[in-house]
PDB file of C-alpha atoms in Angstrom:
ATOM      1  CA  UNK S  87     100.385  98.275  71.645  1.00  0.00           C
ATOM      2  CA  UNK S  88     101.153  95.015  73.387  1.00  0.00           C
ATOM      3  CA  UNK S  89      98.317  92.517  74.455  1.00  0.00           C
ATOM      4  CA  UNK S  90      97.745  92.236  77.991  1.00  0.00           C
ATOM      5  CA  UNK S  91      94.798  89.617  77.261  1.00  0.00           C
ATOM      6  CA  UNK S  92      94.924  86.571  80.046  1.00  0.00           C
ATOM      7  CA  UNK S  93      96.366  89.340  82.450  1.00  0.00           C
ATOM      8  CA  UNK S  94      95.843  90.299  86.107  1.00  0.00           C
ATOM      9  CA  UNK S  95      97.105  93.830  87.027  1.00  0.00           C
ATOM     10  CA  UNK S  96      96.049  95.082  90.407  1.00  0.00           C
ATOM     11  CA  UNK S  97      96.399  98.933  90.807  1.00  0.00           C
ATOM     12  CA  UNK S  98      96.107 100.801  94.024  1.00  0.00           C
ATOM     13  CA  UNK S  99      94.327 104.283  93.939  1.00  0.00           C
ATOM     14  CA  UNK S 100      93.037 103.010  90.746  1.00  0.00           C
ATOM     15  CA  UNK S 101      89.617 105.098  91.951  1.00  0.00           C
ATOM     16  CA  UNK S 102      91.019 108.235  90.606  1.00  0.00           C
ATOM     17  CA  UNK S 103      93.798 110.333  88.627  1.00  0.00           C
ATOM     18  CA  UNK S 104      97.132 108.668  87.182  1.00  0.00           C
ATOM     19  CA  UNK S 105      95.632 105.016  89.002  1.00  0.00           C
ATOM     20  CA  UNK S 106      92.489 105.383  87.102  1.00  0.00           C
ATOM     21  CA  UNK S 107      93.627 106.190  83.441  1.00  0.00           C
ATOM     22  CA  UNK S 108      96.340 103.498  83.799  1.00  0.00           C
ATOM     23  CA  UNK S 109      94.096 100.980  84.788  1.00  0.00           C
ATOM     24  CA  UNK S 110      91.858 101.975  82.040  1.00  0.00           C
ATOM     25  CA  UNK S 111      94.143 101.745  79.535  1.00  0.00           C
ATOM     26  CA  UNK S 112      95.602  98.081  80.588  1.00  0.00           C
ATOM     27  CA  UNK S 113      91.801  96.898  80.502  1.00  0.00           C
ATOM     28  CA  UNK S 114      91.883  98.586  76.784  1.00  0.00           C
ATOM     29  CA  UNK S 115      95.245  96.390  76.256  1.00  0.00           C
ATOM     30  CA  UNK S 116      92.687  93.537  77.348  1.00  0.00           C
ATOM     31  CA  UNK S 117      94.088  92.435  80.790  1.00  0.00           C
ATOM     32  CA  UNK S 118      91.754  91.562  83.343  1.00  0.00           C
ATOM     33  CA  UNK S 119      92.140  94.834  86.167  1.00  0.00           C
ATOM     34  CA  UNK S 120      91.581  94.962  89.945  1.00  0.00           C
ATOM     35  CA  UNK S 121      91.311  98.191  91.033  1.00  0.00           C
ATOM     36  CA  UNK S 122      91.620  99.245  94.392  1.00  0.00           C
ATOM     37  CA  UNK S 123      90.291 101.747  96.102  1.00  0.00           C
ATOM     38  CA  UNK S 124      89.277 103.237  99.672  1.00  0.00           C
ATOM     39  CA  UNK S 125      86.105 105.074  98.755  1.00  0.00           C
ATOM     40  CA  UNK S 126      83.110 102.348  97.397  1.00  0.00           C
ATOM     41  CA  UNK S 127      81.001 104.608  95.692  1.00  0.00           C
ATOM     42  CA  UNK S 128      83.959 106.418  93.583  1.00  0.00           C
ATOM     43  CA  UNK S 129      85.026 102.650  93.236  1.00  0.00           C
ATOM     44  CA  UNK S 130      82.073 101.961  91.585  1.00  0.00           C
ATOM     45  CA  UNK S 131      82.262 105.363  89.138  1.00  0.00           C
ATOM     46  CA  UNK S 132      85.979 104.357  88.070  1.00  0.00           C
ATOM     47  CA  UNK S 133      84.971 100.945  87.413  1.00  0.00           C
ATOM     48  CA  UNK S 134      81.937 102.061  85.060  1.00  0.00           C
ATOM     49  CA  UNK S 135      84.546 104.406  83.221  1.00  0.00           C
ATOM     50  CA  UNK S 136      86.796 101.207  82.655  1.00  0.00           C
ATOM     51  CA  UNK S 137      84.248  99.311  81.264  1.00  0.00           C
ATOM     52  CA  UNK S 138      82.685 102.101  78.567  1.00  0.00           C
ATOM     53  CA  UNK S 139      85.863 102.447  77.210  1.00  0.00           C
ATOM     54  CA  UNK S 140      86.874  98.537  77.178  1.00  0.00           C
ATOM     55  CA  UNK S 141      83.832  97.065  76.670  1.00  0.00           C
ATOM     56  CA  UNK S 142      84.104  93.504  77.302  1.00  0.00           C
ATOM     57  CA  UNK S 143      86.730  94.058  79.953  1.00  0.00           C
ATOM     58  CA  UNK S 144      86.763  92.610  83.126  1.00  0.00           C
ATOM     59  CA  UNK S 145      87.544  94.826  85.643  1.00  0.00           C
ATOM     60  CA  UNK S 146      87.265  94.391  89.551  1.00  0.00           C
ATOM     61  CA  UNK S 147      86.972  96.520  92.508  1.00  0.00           C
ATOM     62  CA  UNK S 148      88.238  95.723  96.231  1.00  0.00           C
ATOM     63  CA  UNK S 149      88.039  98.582  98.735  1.00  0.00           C
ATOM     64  CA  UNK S 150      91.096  99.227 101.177  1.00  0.00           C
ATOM     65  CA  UNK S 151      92.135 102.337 103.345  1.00  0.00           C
ATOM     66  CA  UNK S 152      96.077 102.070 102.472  1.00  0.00           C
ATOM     67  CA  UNK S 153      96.630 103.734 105.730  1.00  0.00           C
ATOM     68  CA  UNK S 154      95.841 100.748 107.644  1.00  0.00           C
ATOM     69  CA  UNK S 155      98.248  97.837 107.797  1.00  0.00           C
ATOM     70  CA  UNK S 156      95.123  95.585 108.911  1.00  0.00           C
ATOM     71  CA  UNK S 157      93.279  97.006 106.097  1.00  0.00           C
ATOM     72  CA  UNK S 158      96.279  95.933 103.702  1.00  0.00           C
ATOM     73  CA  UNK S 159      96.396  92.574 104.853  1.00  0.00           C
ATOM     74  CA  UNK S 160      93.146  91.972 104.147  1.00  0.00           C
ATOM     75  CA  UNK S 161      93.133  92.893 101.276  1.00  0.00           C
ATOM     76  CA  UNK S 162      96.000  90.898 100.114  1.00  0.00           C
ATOM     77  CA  UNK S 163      94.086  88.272 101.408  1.00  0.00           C
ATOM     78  CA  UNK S 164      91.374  88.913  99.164  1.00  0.00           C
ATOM     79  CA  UNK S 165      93.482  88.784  95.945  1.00  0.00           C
ATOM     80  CA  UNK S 166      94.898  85.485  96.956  1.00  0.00           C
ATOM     81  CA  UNK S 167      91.456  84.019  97.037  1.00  0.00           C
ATOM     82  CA  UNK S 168      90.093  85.435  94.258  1.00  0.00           C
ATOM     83  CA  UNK S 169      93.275  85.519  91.693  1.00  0.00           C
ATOM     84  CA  UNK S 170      95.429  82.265  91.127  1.00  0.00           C
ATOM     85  CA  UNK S 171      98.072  84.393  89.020  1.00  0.00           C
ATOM     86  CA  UNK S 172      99.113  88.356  89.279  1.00  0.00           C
ATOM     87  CA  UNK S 173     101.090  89.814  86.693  1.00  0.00           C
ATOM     88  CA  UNK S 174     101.624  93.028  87.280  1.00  0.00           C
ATOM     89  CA  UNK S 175     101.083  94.623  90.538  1.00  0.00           C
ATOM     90  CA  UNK S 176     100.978  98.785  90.324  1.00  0.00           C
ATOM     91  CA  UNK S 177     101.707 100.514  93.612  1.00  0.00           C
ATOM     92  CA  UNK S 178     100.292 103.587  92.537  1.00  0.00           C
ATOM     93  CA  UNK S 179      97.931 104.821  95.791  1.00  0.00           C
ATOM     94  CA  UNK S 180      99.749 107.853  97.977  1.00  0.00           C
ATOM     95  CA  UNK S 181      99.114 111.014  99.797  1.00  0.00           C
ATOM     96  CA  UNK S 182     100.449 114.596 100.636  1.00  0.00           C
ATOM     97  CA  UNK S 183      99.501 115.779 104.031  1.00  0.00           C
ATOM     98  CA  UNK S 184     100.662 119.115 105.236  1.00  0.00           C
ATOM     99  CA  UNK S 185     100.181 118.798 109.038  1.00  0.00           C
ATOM    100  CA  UNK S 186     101.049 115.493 111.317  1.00  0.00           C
ATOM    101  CA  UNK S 187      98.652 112.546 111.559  1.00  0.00           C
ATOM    102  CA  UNK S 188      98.925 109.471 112.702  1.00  0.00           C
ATOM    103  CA  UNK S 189      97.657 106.550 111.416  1.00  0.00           C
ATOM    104  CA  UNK S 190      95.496 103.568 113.371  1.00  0.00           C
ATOM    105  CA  UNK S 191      99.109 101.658 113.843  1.00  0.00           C
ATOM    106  CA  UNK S 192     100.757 105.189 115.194  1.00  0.00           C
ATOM    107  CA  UNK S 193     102.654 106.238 112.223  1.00  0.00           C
ATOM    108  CA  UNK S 194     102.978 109.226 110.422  1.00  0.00           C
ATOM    109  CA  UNK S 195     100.137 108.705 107.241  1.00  0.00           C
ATOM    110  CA  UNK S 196     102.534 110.447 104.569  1.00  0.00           C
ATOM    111  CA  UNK S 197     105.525 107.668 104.905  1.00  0.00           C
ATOM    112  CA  UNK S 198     102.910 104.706 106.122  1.00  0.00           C
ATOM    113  CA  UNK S 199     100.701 105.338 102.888  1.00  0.00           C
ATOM    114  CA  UNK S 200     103.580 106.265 100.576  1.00  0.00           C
ATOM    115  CA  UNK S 201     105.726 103.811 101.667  1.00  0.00           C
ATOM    116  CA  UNK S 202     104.804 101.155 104.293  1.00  0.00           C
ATOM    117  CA  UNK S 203     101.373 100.048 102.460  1.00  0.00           C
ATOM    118  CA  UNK S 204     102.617  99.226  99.424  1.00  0.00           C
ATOM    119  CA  UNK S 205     106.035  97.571 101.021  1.00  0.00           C
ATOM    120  CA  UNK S 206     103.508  95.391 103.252  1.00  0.00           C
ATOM    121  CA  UNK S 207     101.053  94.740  99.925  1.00  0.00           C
ATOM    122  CA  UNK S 208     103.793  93.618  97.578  1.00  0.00           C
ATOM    123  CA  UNK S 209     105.396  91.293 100.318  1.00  0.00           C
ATOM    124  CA  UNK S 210     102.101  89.560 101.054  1.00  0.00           C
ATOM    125  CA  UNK S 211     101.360  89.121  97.432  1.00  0.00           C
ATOM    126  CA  UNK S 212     105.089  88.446  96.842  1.00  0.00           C
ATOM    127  CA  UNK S 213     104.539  84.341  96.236  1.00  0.00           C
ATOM    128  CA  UNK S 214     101.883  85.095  93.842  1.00  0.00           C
ATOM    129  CA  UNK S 215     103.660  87.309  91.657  1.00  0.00           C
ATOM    130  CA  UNK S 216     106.687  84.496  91.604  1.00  0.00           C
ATOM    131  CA  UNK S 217     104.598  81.785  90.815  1.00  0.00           C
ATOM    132  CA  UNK S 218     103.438  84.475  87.786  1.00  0.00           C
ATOM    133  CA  UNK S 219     106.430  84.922  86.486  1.00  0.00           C
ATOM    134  CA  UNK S 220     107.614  86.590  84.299  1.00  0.00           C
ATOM    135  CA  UNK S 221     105.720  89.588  86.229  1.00  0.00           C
ATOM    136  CA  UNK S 222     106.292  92.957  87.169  1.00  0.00           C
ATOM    137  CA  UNK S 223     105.668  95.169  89.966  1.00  0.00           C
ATOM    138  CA  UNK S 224     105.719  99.117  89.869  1.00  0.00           C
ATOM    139  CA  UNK S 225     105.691 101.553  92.197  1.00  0.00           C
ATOM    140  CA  UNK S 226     105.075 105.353  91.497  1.00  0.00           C
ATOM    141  CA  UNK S 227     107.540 107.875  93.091  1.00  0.00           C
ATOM    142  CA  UNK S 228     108.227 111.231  92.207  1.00  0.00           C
ATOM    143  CA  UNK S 229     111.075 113.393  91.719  1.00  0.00           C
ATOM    144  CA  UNK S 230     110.786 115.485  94.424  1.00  0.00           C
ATOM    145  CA  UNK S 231     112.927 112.676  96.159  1.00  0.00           C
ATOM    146  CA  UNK S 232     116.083 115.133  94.770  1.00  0.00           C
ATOM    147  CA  UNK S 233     114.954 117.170  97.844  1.00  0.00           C
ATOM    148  CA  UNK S 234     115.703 114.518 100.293  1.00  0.00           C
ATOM    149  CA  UNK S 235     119.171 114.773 101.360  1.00  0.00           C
ATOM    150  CA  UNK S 236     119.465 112.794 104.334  1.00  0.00           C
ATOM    151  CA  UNK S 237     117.210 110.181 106.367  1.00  0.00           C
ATOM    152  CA  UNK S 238     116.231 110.553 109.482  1.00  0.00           C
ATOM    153  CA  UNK S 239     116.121 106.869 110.395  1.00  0.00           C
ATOM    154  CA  UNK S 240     115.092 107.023 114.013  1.00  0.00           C
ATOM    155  CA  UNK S 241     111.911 109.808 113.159  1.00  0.00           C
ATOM    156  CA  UNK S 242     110.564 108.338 109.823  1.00  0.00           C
ATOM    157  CA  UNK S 243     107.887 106.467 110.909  1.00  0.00           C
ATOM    158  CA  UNK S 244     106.551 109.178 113.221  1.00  0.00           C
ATOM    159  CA  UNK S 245     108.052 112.487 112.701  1.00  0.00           C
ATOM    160  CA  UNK S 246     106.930 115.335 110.752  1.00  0.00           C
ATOM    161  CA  UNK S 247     105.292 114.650 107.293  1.00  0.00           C
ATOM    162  CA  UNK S 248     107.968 114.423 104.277  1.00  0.00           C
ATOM    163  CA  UNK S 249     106.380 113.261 100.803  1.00  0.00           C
ATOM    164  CA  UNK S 250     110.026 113.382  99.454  1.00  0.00           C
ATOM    165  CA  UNK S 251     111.013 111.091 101.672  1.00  0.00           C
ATOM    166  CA  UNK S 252     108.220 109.078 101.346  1.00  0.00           C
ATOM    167  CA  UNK S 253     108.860 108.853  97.459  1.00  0.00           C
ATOM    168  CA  UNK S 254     112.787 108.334  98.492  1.00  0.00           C
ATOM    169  CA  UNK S 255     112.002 105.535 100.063  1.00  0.00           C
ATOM    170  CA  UNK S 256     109.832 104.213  96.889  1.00  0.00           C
ATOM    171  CA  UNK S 257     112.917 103.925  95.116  1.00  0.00           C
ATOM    172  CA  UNK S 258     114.782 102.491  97.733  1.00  0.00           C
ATOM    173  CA  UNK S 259     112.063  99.599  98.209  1.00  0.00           C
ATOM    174  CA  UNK S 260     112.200  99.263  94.225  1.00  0.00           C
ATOM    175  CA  UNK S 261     116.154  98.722  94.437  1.00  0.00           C
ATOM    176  CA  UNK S 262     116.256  96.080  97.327  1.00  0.00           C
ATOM    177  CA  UNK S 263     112.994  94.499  95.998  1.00  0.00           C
ATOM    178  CA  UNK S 264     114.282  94.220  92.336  1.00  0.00           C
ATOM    179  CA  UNK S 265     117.669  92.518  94.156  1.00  0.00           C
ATOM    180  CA  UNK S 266     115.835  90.083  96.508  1.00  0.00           C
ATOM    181  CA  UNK S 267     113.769  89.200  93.262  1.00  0.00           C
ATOM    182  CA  UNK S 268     116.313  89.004  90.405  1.00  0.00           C
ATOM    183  CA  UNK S 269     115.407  86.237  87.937  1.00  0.00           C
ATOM    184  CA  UNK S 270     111.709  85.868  88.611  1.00  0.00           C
ATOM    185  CA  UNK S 271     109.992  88.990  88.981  1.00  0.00           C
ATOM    186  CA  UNK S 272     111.297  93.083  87.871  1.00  0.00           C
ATOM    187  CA  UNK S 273     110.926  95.792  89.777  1.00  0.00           C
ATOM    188  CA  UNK S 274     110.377  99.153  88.702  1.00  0.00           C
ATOM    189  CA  UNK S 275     109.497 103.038  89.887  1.00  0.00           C
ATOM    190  CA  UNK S 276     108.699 106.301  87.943  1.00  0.00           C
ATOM    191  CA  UNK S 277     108.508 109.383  88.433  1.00  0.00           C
ATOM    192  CA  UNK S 278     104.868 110.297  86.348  1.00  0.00           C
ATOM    193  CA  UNK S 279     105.776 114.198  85.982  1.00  0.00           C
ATOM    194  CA  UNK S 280     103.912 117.230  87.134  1.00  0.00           C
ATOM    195  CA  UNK S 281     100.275 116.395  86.577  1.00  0.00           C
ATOM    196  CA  UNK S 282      97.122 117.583  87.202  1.00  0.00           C
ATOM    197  CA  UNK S 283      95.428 115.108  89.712  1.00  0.00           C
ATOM    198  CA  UNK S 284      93.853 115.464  93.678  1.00  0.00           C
ATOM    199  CA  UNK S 285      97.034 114.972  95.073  1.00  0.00           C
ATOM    200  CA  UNK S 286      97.832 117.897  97.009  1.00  0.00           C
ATOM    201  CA  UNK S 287      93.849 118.610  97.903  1.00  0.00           C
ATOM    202  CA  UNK S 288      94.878 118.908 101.950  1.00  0.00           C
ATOM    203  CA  UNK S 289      97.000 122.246 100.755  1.00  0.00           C
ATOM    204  CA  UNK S 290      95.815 125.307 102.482  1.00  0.00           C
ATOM    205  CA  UNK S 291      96.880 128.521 102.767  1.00  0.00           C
ATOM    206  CA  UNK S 292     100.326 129.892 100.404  1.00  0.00           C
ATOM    207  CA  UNK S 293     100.664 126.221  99.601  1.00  0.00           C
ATOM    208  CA  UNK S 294      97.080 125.648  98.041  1.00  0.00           C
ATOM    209  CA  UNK S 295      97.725 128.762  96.314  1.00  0.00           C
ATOM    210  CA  UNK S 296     101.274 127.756  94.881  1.00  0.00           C
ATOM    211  CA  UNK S 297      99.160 124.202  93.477  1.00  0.00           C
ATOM    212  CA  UNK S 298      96.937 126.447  91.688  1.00  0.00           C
ATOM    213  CA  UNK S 299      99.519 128.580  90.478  1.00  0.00           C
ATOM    214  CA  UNK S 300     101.460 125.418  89.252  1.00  0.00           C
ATOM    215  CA  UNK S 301      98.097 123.858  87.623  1.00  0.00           C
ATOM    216  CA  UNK S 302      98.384 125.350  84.222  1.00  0.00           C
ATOM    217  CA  UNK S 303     101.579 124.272  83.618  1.00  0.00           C
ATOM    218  CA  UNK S 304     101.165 120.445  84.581  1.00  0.00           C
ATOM    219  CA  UNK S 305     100.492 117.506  82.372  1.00  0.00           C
ATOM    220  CA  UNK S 306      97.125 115.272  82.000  1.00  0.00           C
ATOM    221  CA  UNK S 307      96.740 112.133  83.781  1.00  0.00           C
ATOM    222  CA  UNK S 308      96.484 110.591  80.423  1.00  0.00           C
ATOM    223  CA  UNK S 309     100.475 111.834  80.513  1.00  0.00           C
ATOM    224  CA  UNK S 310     100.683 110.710  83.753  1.00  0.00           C
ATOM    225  CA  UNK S 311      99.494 107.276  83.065  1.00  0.00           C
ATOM    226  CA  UNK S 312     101.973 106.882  80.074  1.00  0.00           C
ATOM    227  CA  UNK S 313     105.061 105.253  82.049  1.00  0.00           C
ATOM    228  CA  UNK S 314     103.174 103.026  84.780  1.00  0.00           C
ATOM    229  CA  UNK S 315     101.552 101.258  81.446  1.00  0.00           C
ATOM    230  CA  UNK S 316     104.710 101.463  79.640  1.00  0.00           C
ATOM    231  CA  UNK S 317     106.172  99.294  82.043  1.00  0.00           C
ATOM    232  CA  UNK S 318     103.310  97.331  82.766  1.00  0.00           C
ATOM    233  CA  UNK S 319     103.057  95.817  79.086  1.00  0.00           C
ATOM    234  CA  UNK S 320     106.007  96.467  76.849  1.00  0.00           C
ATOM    235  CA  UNK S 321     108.675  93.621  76.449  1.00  0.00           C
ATOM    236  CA  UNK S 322     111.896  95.469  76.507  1.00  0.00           C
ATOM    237  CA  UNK S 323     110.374  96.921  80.084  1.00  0.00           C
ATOM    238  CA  UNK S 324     110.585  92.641  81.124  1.00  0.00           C
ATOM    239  CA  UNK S 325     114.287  93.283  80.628  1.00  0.00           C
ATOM    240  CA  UNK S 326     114.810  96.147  83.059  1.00  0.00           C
ATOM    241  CA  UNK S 327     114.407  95.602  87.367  1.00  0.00           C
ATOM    242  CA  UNK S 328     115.248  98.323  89.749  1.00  0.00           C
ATOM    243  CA  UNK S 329     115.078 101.223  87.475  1.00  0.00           C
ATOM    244  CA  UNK S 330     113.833 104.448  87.847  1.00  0.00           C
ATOM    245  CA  UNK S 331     111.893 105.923  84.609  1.00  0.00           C
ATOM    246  CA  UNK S 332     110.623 109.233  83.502  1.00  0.00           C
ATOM    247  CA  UNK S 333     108.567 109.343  80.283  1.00  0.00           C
ATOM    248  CA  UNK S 334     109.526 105.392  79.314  1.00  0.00           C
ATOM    249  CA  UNK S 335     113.081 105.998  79.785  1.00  0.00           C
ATOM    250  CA  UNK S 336     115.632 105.104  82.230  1.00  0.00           C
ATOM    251  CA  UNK S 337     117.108 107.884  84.147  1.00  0.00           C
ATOM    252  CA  UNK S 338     119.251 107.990  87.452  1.00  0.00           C
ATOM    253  CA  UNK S 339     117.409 109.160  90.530  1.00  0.00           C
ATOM    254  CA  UNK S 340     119.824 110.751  93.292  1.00  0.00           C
ATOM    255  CA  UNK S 341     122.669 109.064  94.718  1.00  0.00           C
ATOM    256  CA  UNK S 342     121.082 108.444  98.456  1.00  0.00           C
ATOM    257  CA  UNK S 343     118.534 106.769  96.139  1.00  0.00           C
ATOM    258  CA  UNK S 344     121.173 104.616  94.332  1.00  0.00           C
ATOM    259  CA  UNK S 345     122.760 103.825  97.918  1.00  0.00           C
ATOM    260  CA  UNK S 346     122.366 100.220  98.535  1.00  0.00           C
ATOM    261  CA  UNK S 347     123.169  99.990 102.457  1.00  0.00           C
ATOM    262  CA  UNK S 348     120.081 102.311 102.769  1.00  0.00           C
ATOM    263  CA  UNK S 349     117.996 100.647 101.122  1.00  0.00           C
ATOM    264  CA  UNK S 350     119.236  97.295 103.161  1.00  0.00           C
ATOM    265  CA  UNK S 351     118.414  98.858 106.411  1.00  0.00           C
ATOM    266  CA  UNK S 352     115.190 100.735 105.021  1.00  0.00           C
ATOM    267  CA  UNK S 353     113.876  97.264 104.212  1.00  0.00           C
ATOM    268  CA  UNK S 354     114.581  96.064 107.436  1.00  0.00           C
ATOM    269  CA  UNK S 355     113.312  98.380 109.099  1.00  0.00           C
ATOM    270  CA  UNK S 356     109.852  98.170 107.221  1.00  0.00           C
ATOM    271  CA  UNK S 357     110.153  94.666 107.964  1.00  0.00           C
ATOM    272  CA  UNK S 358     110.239  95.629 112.244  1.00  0.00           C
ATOM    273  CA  UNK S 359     107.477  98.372 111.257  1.00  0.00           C
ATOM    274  CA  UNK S 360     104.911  95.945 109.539  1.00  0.00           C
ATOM    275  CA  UNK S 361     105.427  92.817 111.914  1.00  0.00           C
TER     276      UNK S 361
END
């Protein structure tokens, strides 16, 4: 495995699941980890994990509801004080909500999670990964984006919750940020596969029974975790930006993902949403 040793990877939902085993095993590759988090006491749990099985490591928490734009900012604002380099920033935090909620700033929580909390994070922290270079940011999607067929520009931030949307508009973000950053930092998303994590805890009724049904056939986060580190330390990853991966491979996501002019005005329009 590649040495991440003199390393700085932050990882969002790093407190749990696929954002916990990955940022275990980049501490094990020796980089120095931030993990992020919204709950301090599970924080705290994850972080002792980390540091049993790298001993040595050095391995950070900062505590941040992703919901919250202020929340996000801040803690931006804490890595820029406390890191003078990133290298690899993982986007990895998200949720699946069933029924509407809004979030403090009155959006919808699925897309301002999913989507407008780690657009908002990675442009704040943007400088700092340049000045970094060569380094890498990845954001976690999912393939249920397929399912997304159109894009209901003038309801996304506040109509009904859509977690393929949400993870269409990862990829989208991935695509405009790997162009706006082409020769300094690459851009990447991944779809992590069917895995066994709390995602998908709000699920009641035939849908909470569907997860369960599902459960036996998903992968470990250990599985999970493979890609997000796979393109967080291996050198022929460096030479990839605005792909879209599936078990350390490139594949193509759909073609509304691949559409450039939607990505263009989804970035603007994140840019209105965030101001």
């Amino acid at each position: 495995m590649t040495t991440m040793s003199g390393k700085v990877c932050l990882v969002t939902g790093g407190t749990s699941g696929i954002g916990r085993e990955t940022a275990a095993r980049l501490a094990e590759l020796g980089a120095t980890v931030v993990v992020v988090g919204r709950d301090a006491e599970r924080g705290r749990s994850a972080v002792n994990e980390i540091r049993h099985r790298a001993p040595g490591a050095e391995v950070d928490l900062l505590t941040a509801d992703m919901s919250s734009l202020a929340e996000v900012r801040r803690l931006a604002a804490e890595v820029l004080e406390k890191y003078d380099r990133l290298d690899v920033l993982d986007n990895n935090a998200g949720v699946i909500m069933l029924k509407q909620q809004f979030t403090v700033d009155g959006y919808e929580t699925v897309f301002a999670v999913n989507h407008l909390a780690p657009f908002l994070l990675t442009s704040l922290l943007r400088e700092r990964l340049v000045s970094s270079a060569p380094a890498r940011v990845i954001t976690v999607s999912s393939n249920v984006h397929r399912s997304a067929k159109q894009i209901p520009w003038d309801e996304l931030a506040r109509g009904e919750p859509s977690y393929p949307l949400s993870k269409l508009a990862n990829i989208l973000f991935t695509v405009e940020l790997a162009k706006r950053l082409t020769g300094t930092v690459v851009a990447n998303c991944l779809h992590p596969g069917l895995i066994r994590t709390q995602l998908g805890r709000e699920a009641r009724g035939v849908a909470k029974l569907l997860v369960a049904a599902a459960k036996p056939f998903m992968g470990t986060v250990h599985t999970g975790a493979a890609t997000p580190v796979y393109l967080a330390s291996a050198p022929e990853a460096a030479e990839v930006t605005g792909g879209y991966f599936l078990r350390g491979k490139q594949i193509e996501p759909s073609s509304l993902a691949r559409d450039p002019e939607a990505a263009a005005r989804l970035w603007t329009l994140s840019e209105e949403l965030v101001a």
